[in-house]
Short mmCIF file of C-alpha atoms and ligand atoms in Angstrom, two decimals:
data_model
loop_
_atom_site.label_atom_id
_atom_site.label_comp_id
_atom_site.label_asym_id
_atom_site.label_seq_id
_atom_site.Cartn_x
_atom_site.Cartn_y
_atom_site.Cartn_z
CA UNK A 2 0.00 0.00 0.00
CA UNK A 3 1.46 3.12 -0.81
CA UNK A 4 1.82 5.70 2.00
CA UNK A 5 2.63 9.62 2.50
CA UNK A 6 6.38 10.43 2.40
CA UNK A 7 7.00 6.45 0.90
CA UNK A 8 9.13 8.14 -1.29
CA UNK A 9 11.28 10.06 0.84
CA UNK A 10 14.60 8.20 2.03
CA UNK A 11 17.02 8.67 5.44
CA UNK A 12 14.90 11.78 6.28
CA UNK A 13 13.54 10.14 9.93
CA UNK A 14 13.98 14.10 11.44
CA UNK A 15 11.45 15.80 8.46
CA UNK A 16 9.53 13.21 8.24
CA UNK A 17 8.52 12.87 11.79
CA UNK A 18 8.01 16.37 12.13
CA UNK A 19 5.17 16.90 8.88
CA UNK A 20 3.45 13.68 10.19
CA UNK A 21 3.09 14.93 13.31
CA UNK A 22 2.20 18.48 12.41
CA UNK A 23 -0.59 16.11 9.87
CA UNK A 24 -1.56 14.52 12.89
CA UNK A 25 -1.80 17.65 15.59
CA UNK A 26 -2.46 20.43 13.37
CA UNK A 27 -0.21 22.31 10.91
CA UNK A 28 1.55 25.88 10.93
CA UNK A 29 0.97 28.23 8.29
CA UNK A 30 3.92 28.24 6.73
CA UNK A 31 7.09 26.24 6.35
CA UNK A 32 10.78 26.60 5.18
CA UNK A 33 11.76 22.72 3.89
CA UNK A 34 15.91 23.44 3.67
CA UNK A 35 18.75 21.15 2.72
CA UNK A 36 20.62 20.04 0.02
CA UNK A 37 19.98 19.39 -3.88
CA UNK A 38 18.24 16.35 -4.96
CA UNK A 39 17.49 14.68 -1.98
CA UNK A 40 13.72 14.61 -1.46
CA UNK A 41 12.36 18.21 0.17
CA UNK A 42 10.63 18.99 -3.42
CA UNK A 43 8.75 15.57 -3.28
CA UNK A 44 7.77 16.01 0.38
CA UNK A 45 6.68 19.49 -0.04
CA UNK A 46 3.77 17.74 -2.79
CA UNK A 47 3.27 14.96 -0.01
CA UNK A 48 3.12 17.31 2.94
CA UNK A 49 0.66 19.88 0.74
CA UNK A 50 -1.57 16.52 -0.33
CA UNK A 51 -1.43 15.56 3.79
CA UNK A 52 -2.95 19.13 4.49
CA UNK A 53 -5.27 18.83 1.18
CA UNK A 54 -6.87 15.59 1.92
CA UNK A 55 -9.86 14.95 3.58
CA UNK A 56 -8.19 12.01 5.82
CA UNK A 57 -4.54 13.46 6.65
CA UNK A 58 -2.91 12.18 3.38
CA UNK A 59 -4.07 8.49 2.90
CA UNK A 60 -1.90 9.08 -0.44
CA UNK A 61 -4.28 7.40 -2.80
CA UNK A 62 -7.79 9.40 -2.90
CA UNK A 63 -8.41 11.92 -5.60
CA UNK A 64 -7.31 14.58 -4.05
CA UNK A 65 -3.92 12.94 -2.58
CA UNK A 66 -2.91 11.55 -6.15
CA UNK A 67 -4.25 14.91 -7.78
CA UNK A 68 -1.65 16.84 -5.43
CA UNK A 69 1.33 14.38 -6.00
CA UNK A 70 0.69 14.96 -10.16
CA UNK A 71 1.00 18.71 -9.46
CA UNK A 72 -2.54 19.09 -10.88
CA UNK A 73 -5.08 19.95 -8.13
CA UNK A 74 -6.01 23.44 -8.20
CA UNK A 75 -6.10 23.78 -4.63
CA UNK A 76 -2.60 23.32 -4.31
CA UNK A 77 -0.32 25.63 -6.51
CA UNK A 78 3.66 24.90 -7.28
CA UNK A 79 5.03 28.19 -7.53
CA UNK A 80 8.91 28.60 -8.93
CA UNK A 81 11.07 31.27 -10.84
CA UNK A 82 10.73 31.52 -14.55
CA UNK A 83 14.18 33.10 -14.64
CA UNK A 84 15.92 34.20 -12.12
CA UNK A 85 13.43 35.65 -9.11
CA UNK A 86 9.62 35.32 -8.47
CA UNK A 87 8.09 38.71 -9.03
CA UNK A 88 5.85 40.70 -7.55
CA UNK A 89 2.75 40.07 -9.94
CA UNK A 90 2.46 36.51 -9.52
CA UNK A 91 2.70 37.13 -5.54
CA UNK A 92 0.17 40.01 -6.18
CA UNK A 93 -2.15 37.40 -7.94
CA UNK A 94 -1.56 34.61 -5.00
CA UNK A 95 -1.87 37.38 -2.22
CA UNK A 96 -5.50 37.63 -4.18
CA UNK A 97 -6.26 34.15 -4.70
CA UNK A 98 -5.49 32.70 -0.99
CA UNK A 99 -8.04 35.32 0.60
CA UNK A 100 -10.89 32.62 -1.03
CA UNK A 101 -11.97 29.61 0.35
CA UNK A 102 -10.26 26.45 -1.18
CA UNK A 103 -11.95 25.06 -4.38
CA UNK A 104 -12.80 21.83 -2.95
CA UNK A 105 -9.80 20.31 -0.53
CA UNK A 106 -9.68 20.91 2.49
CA UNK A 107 -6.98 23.50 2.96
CA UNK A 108 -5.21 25.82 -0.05
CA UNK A 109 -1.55 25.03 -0.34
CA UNK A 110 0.95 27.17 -1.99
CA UNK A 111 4.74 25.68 -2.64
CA UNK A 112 7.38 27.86 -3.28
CA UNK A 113 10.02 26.20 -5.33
CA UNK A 114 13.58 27.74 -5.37
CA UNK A 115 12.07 30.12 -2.25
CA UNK A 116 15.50 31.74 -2.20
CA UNK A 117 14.41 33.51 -5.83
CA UNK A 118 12.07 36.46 -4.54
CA UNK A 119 13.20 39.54 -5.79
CA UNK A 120 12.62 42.37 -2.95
CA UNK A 121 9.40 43.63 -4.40
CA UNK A 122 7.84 40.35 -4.27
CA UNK A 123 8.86 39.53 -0.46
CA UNK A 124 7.60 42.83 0.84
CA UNK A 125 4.46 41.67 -1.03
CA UNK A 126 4.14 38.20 0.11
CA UNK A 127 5.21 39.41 4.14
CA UNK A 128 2.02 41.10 4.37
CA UNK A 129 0.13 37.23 3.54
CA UNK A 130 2.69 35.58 5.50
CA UNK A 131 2.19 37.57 8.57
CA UNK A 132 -1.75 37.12 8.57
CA UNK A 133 -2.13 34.40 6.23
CA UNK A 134 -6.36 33.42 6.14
CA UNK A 135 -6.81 30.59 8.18
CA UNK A 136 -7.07 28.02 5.45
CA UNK A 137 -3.68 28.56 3.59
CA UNK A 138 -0.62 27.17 4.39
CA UNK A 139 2.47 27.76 2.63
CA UNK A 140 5.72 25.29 1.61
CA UNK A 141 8.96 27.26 0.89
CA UNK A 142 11.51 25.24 -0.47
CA UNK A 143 15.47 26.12 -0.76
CA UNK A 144 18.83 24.08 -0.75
CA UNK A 145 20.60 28.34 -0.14
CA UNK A 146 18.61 29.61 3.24
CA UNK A 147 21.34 31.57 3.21
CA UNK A 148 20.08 34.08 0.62
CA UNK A 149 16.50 34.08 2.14
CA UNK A 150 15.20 36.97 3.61
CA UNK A 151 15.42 36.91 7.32
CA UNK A 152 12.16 38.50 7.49
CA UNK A 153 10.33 35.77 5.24
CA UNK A 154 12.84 32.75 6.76
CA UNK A 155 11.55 33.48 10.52
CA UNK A 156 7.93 33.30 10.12
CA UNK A 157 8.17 29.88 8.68
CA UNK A 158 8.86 26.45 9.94
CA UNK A 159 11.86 25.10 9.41
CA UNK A 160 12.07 21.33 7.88
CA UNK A 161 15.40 20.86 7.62
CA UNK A 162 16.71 17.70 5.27
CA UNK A 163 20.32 16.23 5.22
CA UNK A 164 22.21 14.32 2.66
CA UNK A 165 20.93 11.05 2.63
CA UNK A 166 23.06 8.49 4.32
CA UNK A 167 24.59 5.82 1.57
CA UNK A 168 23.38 2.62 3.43
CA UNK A 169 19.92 4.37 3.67
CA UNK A 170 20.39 5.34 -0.14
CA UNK A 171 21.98 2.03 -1.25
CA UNK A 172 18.92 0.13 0.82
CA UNK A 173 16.49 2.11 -1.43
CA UNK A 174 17.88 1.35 -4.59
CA UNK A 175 17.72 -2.37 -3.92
CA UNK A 176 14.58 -2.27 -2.54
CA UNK A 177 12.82 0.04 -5.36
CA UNK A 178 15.03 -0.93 -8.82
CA UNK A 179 15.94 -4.59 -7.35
CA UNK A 180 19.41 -3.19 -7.87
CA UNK A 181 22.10 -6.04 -6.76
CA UNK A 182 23.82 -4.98 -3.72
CA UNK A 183 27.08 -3.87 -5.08
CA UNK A 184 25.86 -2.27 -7.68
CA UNK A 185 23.44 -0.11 -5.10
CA UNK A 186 26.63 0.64 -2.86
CA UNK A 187 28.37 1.94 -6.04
CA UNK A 188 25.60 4.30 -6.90
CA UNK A 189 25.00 5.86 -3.50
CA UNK A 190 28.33 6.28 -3.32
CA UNK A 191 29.07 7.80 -6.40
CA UNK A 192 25.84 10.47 -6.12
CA UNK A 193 27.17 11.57 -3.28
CA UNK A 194 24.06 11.07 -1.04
CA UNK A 195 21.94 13.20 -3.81
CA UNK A 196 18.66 10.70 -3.96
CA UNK A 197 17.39 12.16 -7.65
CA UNK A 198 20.78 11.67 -9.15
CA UNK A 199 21.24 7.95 -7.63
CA UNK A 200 17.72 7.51 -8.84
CA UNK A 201 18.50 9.40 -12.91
CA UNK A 202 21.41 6.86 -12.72
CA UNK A 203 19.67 3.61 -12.03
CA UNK A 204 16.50 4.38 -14.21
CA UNK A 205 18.30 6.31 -17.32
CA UNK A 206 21.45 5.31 -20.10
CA UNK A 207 21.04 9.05 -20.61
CA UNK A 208 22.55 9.73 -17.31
CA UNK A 209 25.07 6.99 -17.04
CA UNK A 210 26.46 8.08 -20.66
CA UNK A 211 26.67 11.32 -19.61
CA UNK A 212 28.39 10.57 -15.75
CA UNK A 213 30.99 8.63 -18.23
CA UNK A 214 31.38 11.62 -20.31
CA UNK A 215 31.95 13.98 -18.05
CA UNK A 216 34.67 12.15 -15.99
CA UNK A 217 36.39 11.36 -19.04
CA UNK A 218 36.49 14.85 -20.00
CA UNK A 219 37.40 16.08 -16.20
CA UNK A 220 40.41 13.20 -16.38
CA UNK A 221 41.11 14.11 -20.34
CA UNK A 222 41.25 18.16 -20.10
CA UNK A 223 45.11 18.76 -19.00
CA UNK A 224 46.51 17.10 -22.30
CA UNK A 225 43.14 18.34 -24.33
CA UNK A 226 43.94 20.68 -27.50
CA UNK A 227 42.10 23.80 -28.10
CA UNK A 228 40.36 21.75 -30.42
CA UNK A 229 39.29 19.26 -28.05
CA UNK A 230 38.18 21.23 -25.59
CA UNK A 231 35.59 22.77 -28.24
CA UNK A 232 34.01 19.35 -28.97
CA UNK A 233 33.86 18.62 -25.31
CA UNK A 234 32.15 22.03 -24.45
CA UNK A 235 30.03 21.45 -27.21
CA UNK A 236 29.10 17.93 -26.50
CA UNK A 237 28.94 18.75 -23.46
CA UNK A 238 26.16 20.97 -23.90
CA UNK A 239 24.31 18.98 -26.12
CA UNK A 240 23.98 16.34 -23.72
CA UNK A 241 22.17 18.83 -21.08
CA UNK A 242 19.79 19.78 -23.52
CA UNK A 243 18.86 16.98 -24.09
CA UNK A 244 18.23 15.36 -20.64
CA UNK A 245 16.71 18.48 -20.27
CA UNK A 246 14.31 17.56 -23.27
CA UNK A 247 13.78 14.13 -22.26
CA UNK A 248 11.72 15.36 -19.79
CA UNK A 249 9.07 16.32 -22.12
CA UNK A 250 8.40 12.58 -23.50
CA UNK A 251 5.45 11.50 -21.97
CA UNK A 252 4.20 14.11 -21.19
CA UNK A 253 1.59 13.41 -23.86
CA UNK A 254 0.33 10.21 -22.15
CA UNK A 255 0.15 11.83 -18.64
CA UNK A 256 -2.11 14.66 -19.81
CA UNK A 257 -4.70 12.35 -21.17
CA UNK A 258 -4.33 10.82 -18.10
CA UNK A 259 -4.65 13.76 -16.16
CA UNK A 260 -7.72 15.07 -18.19
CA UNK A 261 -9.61 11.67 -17.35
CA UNK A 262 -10.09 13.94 -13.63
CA UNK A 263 -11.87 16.86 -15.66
CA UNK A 264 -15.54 17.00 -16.27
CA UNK A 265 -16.64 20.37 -18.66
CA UNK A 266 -14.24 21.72 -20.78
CA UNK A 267 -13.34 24.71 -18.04
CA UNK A 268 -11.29 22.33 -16.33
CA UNK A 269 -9.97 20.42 -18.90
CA UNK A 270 -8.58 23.77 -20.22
CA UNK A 271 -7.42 24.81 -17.02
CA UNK A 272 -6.08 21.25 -16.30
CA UNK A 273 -4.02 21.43 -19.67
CA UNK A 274 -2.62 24.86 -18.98
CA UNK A 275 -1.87 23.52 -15.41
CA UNK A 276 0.39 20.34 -17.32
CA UNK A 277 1.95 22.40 -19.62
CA UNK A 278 3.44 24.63 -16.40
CA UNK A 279 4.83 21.54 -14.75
CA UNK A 280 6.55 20.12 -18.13
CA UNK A 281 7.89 23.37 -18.62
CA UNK A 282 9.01 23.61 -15.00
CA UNK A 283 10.28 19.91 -15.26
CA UNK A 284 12.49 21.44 -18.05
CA UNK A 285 14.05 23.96 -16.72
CA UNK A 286 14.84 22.45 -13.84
CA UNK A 287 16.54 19.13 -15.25
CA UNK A 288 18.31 22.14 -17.60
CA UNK A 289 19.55 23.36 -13.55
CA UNK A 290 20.56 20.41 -12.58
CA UNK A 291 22.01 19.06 -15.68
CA UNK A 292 24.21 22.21 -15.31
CA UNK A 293 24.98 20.98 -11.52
CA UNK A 294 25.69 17.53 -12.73
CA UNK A 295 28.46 18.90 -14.97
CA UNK A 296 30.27 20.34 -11.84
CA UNK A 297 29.48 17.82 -9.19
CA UNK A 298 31.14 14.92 -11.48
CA UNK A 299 34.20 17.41 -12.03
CA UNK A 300 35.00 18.66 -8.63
CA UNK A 301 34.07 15.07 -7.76
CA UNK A 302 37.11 13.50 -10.00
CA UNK A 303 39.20 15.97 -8.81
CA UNK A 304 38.49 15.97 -5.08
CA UNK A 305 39.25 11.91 -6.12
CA UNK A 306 42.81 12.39 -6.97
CA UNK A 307 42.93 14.39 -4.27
CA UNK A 308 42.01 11.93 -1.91
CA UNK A 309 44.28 8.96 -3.97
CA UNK A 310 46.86 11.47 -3.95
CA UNK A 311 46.99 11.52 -0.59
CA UNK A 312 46.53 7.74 0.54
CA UNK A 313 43.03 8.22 1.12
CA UNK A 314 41.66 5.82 -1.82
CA UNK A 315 38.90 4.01 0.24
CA UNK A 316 37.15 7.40 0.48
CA UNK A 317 37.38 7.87 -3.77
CA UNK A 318 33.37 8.73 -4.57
CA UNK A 319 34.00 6.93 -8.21
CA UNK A 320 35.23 3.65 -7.38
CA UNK A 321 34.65 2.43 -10.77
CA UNK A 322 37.49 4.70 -11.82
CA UNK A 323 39.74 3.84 -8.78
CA UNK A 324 42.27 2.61 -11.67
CA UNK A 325 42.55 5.48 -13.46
CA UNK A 326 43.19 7.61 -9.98
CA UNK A 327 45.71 5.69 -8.74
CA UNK A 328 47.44 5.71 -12.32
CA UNK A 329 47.01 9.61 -12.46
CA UNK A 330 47.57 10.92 -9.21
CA UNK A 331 50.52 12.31 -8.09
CA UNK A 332 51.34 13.80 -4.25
CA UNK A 333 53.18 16.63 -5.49
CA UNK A 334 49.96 17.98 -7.37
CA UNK A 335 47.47 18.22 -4.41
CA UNK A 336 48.04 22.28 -4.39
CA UNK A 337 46.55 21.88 -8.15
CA UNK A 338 43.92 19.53 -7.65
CA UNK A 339 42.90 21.91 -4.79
CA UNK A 340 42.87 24.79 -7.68
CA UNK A 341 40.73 22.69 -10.00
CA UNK A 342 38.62 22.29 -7.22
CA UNK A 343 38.06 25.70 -6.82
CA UNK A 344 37.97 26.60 -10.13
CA UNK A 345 34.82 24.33 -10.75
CA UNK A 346 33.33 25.88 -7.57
CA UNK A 347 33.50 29.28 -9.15
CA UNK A 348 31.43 28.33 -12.14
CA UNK A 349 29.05 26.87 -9.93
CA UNK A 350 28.46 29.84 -8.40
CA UNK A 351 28.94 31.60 -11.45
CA UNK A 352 25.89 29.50 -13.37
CA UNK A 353 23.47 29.89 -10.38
CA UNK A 354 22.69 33.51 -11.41
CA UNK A 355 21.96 32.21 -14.94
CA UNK A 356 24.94 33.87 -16.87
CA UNK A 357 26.17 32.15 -20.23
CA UNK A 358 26.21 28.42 -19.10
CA UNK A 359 28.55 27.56 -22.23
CA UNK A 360 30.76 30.45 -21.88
CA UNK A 361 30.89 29.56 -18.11
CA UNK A 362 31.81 26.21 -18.47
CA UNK A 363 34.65 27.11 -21.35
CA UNK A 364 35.76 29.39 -18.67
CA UNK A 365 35.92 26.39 -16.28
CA UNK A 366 37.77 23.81 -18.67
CA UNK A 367 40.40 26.74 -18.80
CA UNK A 368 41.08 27.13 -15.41
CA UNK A 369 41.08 23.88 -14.58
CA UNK A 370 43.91 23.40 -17.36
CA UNK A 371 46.10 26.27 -16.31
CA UNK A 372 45.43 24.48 -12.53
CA UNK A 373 46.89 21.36 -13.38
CA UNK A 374 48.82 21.76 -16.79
CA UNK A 375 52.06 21.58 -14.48
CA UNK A 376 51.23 18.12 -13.96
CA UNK A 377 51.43 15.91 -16.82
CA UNK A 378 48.14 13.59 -16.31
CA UNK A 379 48.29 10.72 -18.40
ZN1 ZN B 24 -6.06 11.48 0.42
#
């Protein structure tokens, strides 16, 4: 039988917390923090379906599986088109929350990426937050609390979520994919505790090529040409788009699905412009993340020969590759590896605030090579 928060791994601390709050009555607003790709989107949708439903989130009436789809209009996903939320969307929800919900039992709104309001839009959305109507609760979600406004950040909740333990990670992968246990070890270990990327690599060749690609690239850069380093970029960026773009297929078959929900053609209209949101959301966020892949695998290699570099092998995140490392690695380059290191944490930052992703990441490749270009690597 499937159950709220089933999908939610090594989170015992958040988890306890929104059942209770299910259980004993919920705040109005909460702040889920924590890092990437390790379940505080999903549990935002299961916490808002737990408020929603009639019967504290039984996870399979109407309602509940409505709210997991992203497709109840009670219950509203709200995230950045580019870089902030603005004002007149919070304008329009400031609007919409003073009515009663549509038909569930409570009006949820989930802030996505709740680190994105631009000024105007907090001071807007304070004035709801401070006296929100008693039938709205609200679901801010960031991995960077950091860059929330104190003012918003202390009238919520906080939820917060923690990387998700590998034997916890590796347990799920066995016991959802049927994933030998070796194999499952590997992958937690390699995603670094990031559930959604374990998950991408079990379920998709797409991200497994791509995982390969990149750390051949991060291990192939030092001795690349000019010329090689273009196809790389290049390829590089191909293969974002189109993970990114994979996420569209299917999308086809879930909105007939979806419409099967909708009686008159009002809400079938309003449940198609609803679907066509969340694929377009689904987009640009695998585009994000595909972006975050790119430098997780590379400071991931090098933090690797880092580690074999300095004796520290067992705790290699790739040990598929351990070969490689301990055929590349070399003591005296641990300065540069640090370098590289940092190098890929500047374009990090850099791509967060949406600048030229391909001119960022040619930036990267060359800093990385004048890092370690000392080094002969292979
Ligand atoms: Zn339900």
């Amino acid at each position: 039988m499937t159950a709220l928060f089933d999908n939610i791994v090594g989170q015992h601390l958040a988890v306890s917390l929104l059942t209770r709050a299910l259980e004993q009555g919920a705040s109005h607003a909460y702040l889920f923090t924590g890092p990437p790709g390790v379940g505080k989107s999903e549990a935002a949708l299961d916490f808002a379906a737990g408020l929603a439903c009639g019967d504290q989130g039984c996870a399979t009436c109407s309602t509940c599986r409505r709210v997991l789809e992203g497709l109840h209009p009670d219950v509203e996903v709200v995230a950045p088109e580019g870089n902030f939320i603005r004002k007149e969307e919070i304008t329009e929800i400031n609007l919409h929350a003073a009515y009663r919900p549509y038909e569930a039992r409570a009006k949820v709104y989930v802030f996505l990426e709740a680190d994105s309001f631009n000024a105007e839009a907090a001071n807007a959305f304070l004035k709801t937050l401070e006296e929100p109507p008693g039938h709205v609760h609200f679901i801010l979600v960031t991995d960077r609390p950091e860059r929330m406004l104190p003012t918003i950040a202390s009238r919520c909740q906080p939820v917060a979520f923690a990387s998700v333990p590998a034997p916890a990670l590796a347990a799920d992968l066995v016991r959802r994919y049927g994933l030998a246990e070796a194999d499952a070890r590997l992958t937690a270990r390699v995603s670094g505790g990031n559930l959604s990327y374990a998950r991408e690599l079990v379920t998709s060749d797409g991200a497994r090529r791509e995982r390969n690609l990149l750390l051949d690239m991060a291990r192939d850069i030092p001795g690349a040409s000019l010329m090689d380093t273009q196809v790389a970029l290049d390829d590089l960026m191909a293969s974002v788009e189109a993970r990114a773009a994979e996420q569209a297929s299917g999308a086809d078959a879930e909105l007939e699905q979806a419409l099967e929900w909708a009686g008159d053609a009002r809400t079938k209209a309003w449940l198609k412009k609803r679907h066509e949101e969340k694929i377009k959301r689904r987009q640009r966020r695998a585009h994000t993340q595909g972006l975050r892949t790119v430098t997780r695998v590379f400071s991931g290699w090098y933090r690797d020969l880092a580690l074999v570099a300095a004796g520290a092998g067992a705790a290699v995140l790739n040990q598929d590759r351990l070969d490689d490392l301990q055929r590349l690695a070399d003591p005296k380059a641990l300065q540069a590896y640090t370098n590289a290191i940092s190098a890929v944490g500047k374009a990090e930052e850099r791509l967060r605030y949406n600048v030229d992703a391909r001119l960022t990441i040619g930036d990267m490749f060359f800093s990385i090579k004048e890092a370690l270009i000392q080094w002969p690597m292979s």
